[in-house]
Coordinates of C-alpha atoms in Angstrom, one line a residue:
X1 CA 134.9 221.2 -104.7
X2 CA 136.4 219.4 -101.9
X3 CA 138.0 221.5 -98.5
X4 CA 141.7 221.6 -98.6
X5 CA 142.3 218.6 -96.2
X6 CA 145.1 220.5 -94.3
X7 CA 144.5 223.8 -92.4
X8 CA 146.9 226.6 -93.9
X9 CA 148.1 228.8 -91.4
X10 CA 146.2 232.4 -91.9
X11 CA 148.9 234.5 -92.9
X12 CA 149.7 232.1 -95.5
X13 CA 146.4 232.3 -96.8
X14 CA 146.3 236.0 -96.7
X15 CA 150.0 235.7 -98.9
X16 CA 148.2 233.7 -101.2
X17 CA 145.2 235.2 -101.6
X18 CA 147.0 238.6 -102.2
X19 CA 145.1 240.7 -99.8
X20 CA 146.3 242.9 -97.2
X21 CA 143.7 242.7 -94.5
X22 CA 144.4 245.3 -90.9
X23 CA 145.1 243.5 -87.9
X24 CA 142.0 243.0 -86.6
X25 CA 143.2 240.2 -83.9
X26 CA 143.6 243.0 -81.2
X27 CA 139.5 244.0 -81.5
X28 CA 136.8 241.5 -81.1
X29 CA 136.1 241.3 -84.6
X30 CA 133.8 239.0 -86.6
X31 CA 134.6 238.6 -90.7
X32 CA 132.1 237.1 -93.0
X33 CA 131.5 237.0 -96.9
X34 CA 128.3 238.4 -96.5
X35 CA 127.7 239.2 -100.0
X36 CA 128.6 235.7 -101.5
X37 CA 125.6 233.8 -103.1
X38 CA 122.3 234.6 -104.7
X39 CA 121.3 236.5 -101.5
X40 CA 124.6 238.8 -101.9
X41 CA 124.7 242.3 -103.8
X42 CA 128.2 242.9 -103.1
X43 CA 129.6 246.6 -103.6
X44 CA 126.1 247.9 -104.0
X45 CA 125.2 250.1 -101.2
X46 CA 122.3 251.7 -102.2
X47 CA 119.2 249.2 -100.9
X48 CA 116.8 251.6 -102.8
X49 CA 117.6 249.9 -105.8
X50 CA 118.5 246.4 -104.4
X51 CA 116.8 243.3 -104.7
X52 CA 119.6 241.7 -102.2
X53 CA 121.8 242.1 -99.9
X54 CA 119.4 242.5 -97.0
X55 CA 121.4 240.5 -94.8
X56 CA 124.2 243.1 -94.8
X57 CA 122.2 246.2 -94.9
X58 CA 120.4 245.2 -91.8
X59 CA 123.4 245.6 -89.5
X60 CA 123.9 249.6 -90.1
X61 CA 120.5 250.7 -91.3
X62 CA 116.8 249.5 -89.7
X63 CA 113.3 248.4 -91.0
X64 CA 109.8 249.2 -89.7
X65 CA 109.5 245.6 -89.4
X66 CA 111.2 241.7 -89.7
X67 CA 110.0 238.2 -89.4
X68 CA 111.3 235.8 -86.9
X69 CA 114.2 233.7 -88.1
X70 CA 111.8 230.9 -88.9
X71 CA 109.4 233.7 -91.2
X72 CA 106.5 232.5 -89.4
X73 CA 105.6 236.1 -88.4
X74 CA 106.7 239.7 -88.6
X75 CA 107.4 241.6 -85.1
X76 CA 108.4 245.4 -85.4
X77 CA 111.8 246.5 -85.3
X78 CA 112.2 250.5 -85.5
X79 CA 107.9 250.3 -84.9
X80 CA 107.1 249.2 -81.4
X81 CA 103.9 248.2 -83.5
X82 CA 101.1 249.1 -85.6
X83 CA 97.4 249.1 -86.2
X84 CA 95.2 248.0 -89.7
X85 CA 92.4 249.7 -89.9
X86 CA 89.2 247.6 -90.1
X87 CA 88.8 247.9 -93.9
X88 CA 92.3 247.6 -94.6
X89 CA 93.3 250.9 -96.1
X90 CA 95.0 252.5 -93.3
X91 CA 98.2 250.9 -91.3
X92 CA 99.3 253.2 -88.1
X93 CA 102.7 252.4 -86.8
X94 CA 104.2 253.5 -83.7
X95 CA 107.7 254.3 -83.3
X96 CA 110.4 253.5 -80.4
X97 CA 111.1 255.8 -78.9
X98 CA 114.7 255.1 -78.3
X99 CA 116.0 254.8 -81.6
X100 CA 118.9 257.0 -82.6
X101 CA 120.7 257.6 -86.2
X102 CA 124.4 256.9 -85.9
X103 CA 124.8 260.6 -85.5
X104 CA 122.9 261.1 -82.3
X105 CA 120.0 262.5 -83.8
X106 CA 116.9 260.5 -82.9
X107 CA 114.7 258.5 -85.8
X108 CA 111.5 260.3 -85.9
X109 CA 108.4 260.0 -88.0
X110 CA 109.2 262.5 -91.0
X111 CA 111.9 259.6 -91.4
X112 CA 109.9 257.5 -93.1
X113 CA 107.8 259.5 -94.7
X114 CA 110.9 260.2 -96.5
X115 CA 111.4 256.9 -97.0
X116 CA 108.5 255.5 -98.3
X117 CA 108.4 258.7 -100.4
X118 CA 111.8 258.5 -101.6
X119 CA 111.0 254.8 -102.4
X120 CA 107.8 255.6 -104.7
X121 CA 109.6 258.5 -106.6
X122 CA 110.3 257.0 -110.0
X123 CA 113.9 259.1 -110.4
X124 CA 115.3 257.0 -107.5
X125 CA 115.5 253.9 -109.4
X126 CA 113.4 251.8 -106.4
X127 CA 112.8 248.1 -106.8
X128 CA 110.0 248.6 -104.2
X129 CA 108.3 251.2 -106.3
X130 CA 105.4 248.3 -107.8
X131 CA 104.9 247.2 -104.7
X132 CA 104.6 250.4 -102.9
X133 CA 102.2 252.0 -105.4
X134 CA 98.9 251.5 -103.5
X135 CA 100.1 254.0 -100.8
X136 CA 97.8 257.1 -101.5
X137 CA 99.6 259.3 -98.3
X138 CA 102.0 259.1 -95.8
X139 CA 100.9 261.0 -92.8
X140 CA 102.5 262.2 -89.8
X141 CA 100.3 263.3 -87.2
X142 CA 103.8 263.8 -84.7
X143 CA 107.4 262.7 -84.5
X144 CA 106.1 259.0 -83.2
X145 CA 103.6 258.2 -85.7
X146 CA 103.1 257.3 -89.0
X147 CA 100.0 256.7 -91.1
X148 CA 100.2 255.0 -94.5
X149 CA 96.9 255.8 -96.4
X150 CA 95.6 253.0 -99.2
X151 CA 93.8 253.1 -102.0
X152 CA 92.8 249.6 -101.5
X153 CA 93.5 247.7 -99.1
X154 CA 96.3 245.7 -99.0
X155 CA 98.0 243.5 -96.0
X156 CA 100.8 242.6 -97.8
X157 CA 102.6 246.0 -97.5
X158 CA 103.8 244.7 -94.5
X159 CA 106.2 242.1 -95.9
X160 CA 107.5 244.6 -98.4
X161 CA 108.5 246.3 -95.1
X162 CA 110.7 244.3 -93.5
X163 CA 113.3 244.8 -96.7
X164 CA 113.0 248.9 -96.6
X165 CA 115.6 250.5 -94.8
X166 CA 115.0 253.8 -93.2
X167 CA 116.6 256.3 -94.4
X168 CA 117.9 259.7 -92.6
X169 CA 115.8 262.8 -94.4
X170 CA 117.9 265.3 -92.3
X171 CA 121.1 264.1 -94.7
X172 CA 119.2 263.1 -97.7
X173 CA 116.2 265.5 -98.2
X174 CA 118.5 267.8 -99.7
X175 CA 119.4 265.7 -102.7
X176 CA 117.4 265.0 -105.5
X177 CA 116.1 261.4 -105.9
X178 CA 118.2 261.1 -109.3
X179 CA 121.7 262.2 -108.3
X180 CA 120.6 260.3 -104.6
X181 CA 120.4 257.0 -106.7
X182 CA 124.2 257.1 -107.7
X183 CA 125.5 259.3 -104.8
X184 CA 129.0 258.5 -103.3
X185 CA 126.9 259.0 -100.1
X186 CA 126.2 255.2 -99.5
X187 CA 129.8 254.1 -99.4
X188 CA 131.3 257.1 -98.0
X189 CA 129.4 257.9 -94.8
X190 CA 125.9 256.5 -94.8
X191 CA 124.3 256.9 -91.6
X192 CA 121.4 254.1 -90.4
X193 CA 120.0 253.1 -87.4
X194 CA 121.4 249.5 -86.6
X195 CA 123.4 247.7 -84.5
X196 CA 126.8 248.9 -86.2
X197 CA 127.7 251.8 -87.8
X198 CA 130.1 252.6 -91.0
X199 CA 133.6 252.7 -90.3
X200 CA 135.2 252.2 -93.6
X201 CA 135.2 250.5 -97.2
X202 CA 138.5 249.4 -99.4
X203 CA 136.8 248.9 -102.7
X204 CA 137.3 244.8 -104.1
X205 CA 138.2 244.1 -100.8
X206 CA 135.9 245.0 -97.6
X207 CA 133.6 247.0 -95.8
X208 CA 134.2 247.6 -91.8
X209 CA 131.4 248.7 -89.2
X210 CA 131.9 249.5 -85.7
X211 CA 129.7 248.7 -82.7
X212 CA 126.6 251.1 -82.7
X213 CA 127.3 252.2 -78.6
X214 CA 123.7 253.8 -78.8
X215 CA 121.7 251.1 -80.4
X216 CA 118.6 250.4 -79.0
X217 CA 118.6 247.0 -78.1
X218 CA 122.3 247.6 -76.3
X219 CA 125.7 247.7 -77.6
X220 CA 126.9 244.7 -79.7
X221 CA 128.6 242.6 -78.5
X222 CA 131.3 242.4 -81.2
X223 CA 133.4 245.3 -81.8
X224 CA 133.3 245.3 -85.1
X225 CA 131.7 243.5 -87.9
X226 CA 133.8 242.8 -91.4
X227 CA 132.1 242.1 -94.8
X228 CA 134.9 240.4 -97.2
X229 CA 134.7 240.6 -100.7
X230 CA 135.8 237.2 -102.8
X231 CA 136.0 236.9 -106.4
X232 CA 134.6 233.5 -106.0
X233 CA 133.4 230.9 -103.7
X234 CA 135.7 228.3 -103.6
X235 CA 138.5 230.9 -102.2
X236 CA 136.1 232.3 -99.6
X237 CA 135.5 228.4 -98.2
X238 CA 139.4 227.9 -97.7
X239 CA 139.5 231.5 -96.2
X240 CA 136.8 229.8 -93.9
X241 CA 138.5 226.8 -92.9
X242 CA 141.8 228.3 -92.7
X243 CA 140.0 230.2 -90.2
X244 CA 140.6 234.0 -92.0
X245 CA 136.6 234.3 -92.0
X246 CA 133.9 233.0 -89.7
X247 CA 131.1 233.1 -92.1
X248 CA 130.6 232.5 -95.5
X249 CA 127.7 231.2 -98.1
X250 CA 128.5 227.6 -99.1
X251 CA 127.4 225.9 -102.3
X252 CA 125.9 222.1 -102.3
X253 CA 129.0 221.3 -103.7
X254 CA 131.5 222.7 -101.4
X255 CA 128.9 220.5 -98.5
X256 CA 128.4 217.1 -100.3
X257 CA 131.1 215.0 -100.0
X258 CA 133.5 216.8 -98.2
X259 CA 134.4 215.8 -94.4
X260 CA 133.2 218.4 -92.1
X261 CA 135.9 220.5 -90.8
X262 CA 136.2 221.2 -87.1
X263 CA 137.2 224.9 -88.2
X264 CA 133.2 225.6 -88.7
X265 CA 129.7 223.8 -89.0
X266 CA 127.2 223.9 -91.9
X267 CA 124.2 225.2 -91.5
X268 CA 121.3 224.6 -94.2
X269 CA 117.5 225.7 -94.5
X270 CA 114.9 226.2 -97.7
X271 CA 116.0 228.5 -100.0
X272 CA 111.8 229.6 -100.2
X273 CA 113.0 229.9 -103.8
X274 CA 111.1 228.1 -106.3
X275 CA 112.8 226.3 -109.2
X276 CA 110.3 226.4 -112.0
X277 CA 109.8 225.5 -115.9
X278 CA 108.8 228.6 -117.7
X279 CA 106.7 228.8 -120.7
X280 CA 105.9 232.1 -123.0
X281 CA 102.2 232.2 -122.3
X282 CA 102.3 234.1 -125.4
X283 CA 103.8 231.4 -127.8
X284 CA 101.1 229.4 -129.1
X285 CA 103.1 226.2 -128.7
X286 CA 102.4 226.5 -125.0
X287 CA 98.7 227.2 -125.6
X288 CA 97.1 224.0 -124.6
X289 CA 97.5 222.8 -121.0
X290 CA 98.2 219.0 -122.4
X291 CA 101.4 220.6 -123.4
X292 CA 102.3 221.7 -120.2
X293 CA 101.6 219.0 -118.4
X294 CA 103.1 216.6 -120.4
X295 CA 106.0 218.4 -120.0
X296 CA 106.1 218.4 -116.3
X297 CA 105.4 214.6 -116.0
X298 CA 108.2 214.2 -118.4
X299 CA 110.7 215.3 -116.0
X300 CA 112.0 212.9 -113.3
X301 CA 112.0 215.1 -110.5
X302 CA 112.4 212.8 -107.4
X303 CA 115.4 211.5 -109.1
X304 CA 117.2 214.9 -110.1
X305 CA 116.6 215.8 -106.0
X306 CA 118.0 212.2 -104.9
X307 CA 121.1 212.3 -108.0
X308 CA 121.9 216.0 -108.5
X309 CA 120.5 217.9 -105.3
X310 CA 122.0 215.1 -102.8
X311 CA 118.0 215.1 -101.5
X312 CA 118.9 218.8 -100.4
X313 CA 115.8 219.5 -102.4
X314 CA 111.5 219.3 -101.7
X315 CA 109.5 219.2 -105.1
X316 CA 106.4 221.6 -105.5
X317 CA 103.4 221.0 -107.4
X318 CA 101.7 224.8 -107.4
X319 CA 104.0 227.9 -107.0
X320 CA 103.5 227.8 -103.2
X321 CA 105.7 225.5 -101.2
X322 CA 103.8 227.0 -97.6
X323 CA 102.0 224.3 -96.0
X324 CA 99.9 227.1 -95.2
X325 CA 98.9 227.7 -98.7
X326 CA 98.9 224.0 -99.7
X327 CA 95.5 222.3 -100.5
X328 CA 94.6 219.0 -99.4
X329 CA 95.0 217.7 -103.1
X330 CA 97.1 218.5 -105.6
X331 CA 98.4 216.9 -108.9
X332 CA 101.6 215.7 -108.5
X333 CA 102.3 215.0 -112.0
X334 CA 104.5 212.0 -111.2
X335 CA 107.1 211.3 -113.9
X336 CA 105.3 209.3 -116.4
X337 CA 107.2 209.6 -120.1
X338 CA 104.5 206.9 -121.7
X339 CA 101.4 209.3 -120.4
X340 CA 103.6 212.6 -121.6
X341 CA 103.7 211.4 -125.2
X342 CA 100.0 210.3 -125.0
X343 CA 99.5 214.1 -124.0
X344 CA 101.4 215.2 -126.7
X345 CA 99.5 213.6 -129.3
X346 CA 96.2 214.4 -128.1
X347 CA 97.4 218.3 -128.7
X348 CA 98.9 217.4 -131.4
X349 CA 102.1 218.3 -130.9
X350 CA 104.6 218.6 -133.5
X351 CA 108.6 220.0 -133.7
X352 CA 110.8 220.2 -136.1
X353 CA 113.8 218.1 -135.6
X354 CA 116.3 220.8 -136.6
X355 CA 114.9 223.7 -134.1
X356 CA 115.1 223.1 -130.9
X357 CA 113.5 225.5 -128.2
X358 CA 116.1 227.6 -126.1
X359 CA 115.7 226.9 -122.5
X360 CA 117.0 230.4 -120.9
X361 CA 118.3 231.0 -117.5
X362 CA 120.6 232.8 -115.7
X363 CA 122.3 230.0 -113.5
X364 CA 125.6 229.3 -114.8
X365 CA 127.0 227.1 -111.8
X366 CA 127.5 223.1 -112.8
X367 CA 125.0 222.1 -110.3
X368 CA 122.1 223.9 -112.6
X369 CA 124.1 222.9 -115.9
X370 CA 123.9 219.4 -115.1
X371 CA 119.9 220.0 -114.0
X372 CA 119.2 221.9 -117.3
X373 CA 121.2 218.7 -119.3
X374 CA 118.8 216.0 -117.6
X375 CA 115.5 218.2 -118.2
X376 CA 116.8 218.6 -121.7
X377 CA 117.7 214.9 -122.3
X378 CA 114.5 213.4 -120.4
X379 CA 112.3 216.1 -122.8
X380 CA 113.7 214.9 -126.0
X381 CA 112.4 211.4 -124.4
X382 CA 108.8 212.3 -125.5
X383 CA 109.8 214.3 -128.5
X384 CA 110.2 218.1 -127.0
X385 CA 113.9 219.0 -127.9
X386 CA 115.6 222.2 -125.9
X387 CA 118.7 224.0 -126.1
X388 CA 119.9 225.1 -123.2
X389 CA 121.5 228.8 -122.6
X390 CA 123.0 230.4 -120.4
X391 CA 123.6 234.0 -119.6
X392 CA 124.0 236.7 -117.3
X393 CA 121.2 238.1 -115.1
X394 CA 120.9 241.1 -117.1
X395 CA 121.0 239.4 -120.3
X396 CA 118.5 237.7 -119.2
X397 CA 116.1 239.9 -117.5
X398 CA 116.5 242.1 -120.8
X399 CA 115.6 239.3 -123.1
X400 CA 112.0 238.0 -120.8
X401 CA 111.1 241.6 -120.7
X402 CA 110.9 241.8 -124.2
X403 CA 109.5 238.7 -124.7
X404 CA 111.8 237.3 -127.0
X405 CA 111.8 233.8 -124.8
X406 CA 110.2 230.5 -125.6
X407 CA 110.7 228.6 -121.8
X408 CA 113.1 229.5 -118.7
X409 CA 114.5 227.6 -115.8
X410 CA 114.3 230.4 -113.4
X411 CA 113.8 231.3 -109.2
X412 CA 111.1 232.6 -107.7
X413 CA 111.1 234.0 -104.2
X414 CA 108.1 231.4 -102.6
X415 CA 108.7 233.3 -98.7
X416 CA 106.1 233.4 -96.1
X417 CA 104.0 236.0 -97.7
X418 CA 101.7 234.6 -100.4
X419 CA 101.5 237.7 -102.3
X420 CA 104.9 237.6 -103.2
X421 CA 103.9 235.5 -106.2
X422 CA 101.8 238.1 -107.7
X423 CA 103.4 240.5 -109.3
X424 CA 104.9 237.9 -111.4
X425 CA 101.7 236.1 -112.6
X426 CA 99.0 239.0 -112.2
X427 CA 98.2 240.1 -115.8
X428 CA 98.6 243.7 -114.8
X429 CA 102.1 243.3 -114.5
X430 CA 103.4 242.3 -117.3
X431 CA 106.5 244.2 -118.7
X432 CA 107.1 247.3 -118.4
X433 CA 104.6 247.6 -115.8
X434 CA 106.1 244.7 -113.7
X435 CA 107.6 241.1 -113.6
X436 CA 104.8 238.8 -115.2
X437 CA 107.3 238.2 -117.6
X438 CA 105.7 234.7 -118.6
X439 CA 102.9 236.9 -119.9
X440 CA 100.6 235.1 -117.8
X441 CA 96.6 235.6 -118.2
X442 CA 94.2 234.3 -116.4
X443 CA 91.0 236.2 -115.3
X444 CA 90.4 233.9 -112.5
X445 CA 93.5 234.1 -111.0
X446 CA 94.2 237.7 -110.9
X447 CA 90.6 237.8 -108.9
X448 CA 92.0 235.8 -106.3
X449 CA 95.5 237.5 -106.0
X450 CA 93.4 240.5 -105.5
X451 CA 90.9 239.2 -102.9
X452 CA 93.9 238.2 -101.0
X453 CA 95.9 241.3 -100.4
X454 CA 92.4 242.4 -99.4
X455 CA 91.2 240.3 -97.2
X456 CA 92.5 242.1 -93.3
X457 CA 92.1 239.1 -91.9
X458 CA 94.8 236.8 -91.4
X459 CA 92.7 233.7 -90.3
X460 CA 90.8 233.7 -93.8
X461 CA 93.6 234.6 -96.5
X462 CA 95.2 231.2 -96.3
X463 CA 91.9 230.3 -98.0
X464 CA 92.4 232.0 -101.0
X465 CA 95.8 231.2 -101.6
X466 CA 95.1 227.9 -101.5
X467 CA 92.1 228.6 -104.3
X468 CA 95.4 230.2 -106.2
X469 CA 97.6 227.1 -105.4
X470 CA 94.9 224.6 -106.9
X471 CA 93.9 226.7 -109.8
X472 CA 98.1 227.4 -110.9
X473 CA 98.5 223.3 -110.2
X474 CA 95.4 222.9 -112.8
X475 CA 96.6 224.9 -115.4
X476 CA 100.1 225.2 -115.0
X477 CA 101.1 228.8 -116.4
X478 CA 104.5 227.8 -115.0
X479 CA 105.5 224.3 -114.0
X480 CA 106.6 224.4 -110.7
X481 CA 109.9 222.2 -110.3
X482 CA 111.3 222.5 -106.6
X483 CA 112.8 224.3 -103.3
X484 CA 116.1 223.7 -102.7
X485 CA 118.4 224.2 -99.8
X486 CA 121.1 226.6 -99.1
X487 CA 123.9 226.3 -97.0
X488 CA 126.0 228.6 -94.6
X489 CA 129.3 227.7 -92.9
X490 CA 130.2 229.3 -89.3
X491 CA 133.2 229.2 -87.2
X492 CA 132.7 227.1 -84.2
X493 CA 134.2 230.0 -82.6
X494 CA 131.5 232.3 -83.1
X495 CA 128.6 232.1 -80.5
X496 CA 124.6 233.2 -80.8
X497 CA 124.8 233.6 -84.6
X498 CA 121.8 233.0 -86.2
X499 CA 121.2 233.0 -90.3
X500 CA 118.7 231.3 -92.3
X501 CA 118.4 231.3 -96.3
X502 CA 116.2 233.7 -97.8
X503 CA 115.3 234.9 -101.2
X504 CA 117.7 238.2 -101.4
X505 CA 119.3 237.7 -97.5
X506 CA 118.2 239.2 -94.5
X507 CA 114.4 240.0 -93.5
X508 CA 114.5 238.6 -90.3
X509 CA 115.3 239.4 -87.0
X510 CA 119.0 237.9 -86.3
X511 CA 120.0 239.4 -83.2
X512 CA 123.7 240.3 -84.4
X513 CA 123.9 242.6 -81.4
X514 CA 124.4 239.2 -79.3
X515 CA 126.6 237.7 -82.0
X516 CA 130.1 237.3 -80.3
X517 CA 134.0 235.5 -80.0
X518 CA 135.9 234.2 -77.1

């Protein structure tokens, strides 16, 4: 969509829009749709159960740790730090000592042994449950210490980390971890440790905090901090420009073509989401690799980045996109129809006319409709035909986890942690025991996923990953597509704001303490 080329005055907009919003002019108050885009969960307040959303739960509760903005490493934030132990199956973390709950009451160790309890107790409903499962113990040898006890060892723990929010056990030990998953608690009164505290919630429209005076890097700046609900994107850019909100999540084409307004500047980064082709490893028309293959080189990537992602796009050719993790030779599989259908008949591939495979996926915006179109017309080029569907995330995750698929356009988060990738092509994770949901086996691959997470020392696991990079860009269990970028638009008003895309928001350190308006 194109911006609305005039500025509407904000209490039109408000009119419009049908919302009554408080008078918030008086306070030194920053709005934002926080929850807008794939790293939103809006109205969801429990982060137990979330898989986004971070973004927003980091300004009223905490983490042991986060990355830096640019998720090249991960500092402490309620640890001060922590030691491995030398064969990797014991991680001590220290706590501040200055930290206090929104209460008064000071964060103390039994905290997170709450937590991380809480979090492995399969009544909660935890989405970190899987990757929290190689904790044997969680010690507390005093109220500043905490010792997580493995039964193998396992580095990546740490990433997993920086998206679990401490919780308070002195409100929430009381309550069983089944009626805690659905308790009114989170939206009524939930009490965290970060810069801003709850101050109130107006379902469908939005959620006020209040400067934390008591937070432990110093009192915000901001007085209070506003997350808006929309029921769609498009209204929450004019809110935006009209100046009604000074943050929002922007879609490639609310950027592309549209003058930039001198309301607020656009801000873009990777999503560290991969974009990938995924097969049934399980259907035995995706048995041999030729298949596979032919099918990537069948699809015209560079020119679906350059024509549909406005170059706001970097293709991958193994399901890392890390430099890091990236060997010094890989296949690119340049688009090459004539060598596809050479492929093809070599594995002697043949489909009926009259049944075309479903290609499933959950993205239901145009942008990904016209993608899914061009990989289905430039398929049918070398005799593959696909039929495109699209449904709901739920309908969707319900259908992969039975299996009842044949290939997906899907996401993968593709972050800074290489391990991230493994629950969803380890074969011990297949459902119901985890998200290898393109029934992926390979011996030799789940050998190196598990002599990375450990291996305790950093300097050699880029090594292996880059073993599991050339050994997935071999044999193509999924066919890796691309990284696209995500945009963000913030009021030139608004000073020291930093955000950067991430697979399910947040994670890093953003300073929103320093955030601030004239």
């Amino acid at each position: 969509m194109n911006f609305l080329r005039t500025m509407l005055p904000a209490s039109w907009l408000t009119l419009a829009l049908g919302l009554a919003m408080p008078a918030w002019a008086a306070d030194k108050v920053l709005v934002g749709a926080f929850d807008l885009g794939p790293g939103g969960n809006p109205q969801k307040f429990n982060p137990l159960t979330a898989s986004a959303g971070f973004t927003w739960y980091n300004k009223y509760f905490g983490t042991l740790a986060l990355y830096d903005a640019g998720f090249q490493q991960i500092s402490g934030d309620l640890a001060q730090s922590w030691l491995v132990s030398p064969d990797g199956k014991a991680i001590t973390f220290k706590l501040r000592k200055d930290v206090k709950w929104h209460d008064g009451k000071p964060l103390v160790a039994k905290d997170v042994k709450f937590t991380i309890d809480l979090a492995r107790h399969p009544d909660s409903g935890s989405a970190f449950a899987a990757r929290l499962d190689g904790i044997s113990s969680v010690r507390v040898p005093d109220d500043e210490t905490v010792v997580l006890e493995l039964a193998a060892a396992n580095t990546a723990i740490l990433d997993t980390l920086t998206s679990l929010m401490i919780l308070p056990a002195h409100h929430l030990a009381h309550v069983s971890p089944k009626d805690l998953r659905n308790s009114d608690w989170w939206q009524k009164a939930p009490v965290g440790t970060g810069p801003f505290r709850w101050h109130s919630y107006v379902p469908d429209q939005y959620v006020e905090l209040a400067a934390n005076p008591h937070y432990y890097r110093g009192r915000p700046k901001l007085d209070k901090l506003v997350n808006r609900y929309f029921k769609d994107g498009g209204t929450a850019a004019i809110a935006l420009q009209a100046g009604e909100i000074q943050f929002s999540y922007l879609t490639l084409d609310q950027v592309k073509g549209s003058p930039q307004p001198a309301s607020f500047k656009a801000v873009s980064g990777a999503s560290q989401v991969l974009n990938y082709l995924g097969f049934n490893n399980k259907d035995p028309r995706f048995n041999d690799v030729r298949v596979r293959r032919a099918m990537l080189m069948a699809i015209d990537r560079q020119a679906i980045i350059k024509n549909l992602y406005s170059g706001q796009a970097q293709a991958g050719n193994c399901i890392y996109t890390q430099k890091q993790f990236l060997p010094a030779s890989l296949n690119p599989y340049a688009y090459d129809p004539s060598k596809a259908r050479k492929l093809l008949a070599e594995a002697g591939w043949a489909q009926d006319k009259n049944s075309p495979i479903e290609l499933l996926t959950y993205y239901g915006d145009q942008l990904s409709k016209d993608v899914a179109a061009v990989i289905q017309a430039q398929l049918a080029e070398i005799g593959v035909l696909l039929r495109p569907r699209f449904v709901d995330a739920p309908t969707f995750t319900k259908q992969v986890d039975a299996g009842k698929f044949a290939l997906v356009f899907a996401g993968a988060g593709n972050g800074p942690e290489p391990e991230s990738m493994a629950p969803l092509m380890d074969s011990a994770f297949v459902p119901p025991k985890g998200l290898n949901r393109m029934r992926i086996n390979i011996p030799e691959l789940d050998q190196l996923f598990d002599a990375g997470r450990k291996e305790v020392n950093p300097a050699k696991r880029p090594a292996i990953y880059r073993n599991v990079c050339q050994l997935t860009n071999a044999q193509l269990p999924l066919a890796p597509l691309w990284v696209s970028n995500r945009f963000g638009g913030i009021s030139t008003k608004v000073q020291n704001m930093v955000w950067t895309p991430a697979p399910g928001g947040g994670r890093y350190q953003d300073n929103a303490e320093s955030w601030t308006l004239p």
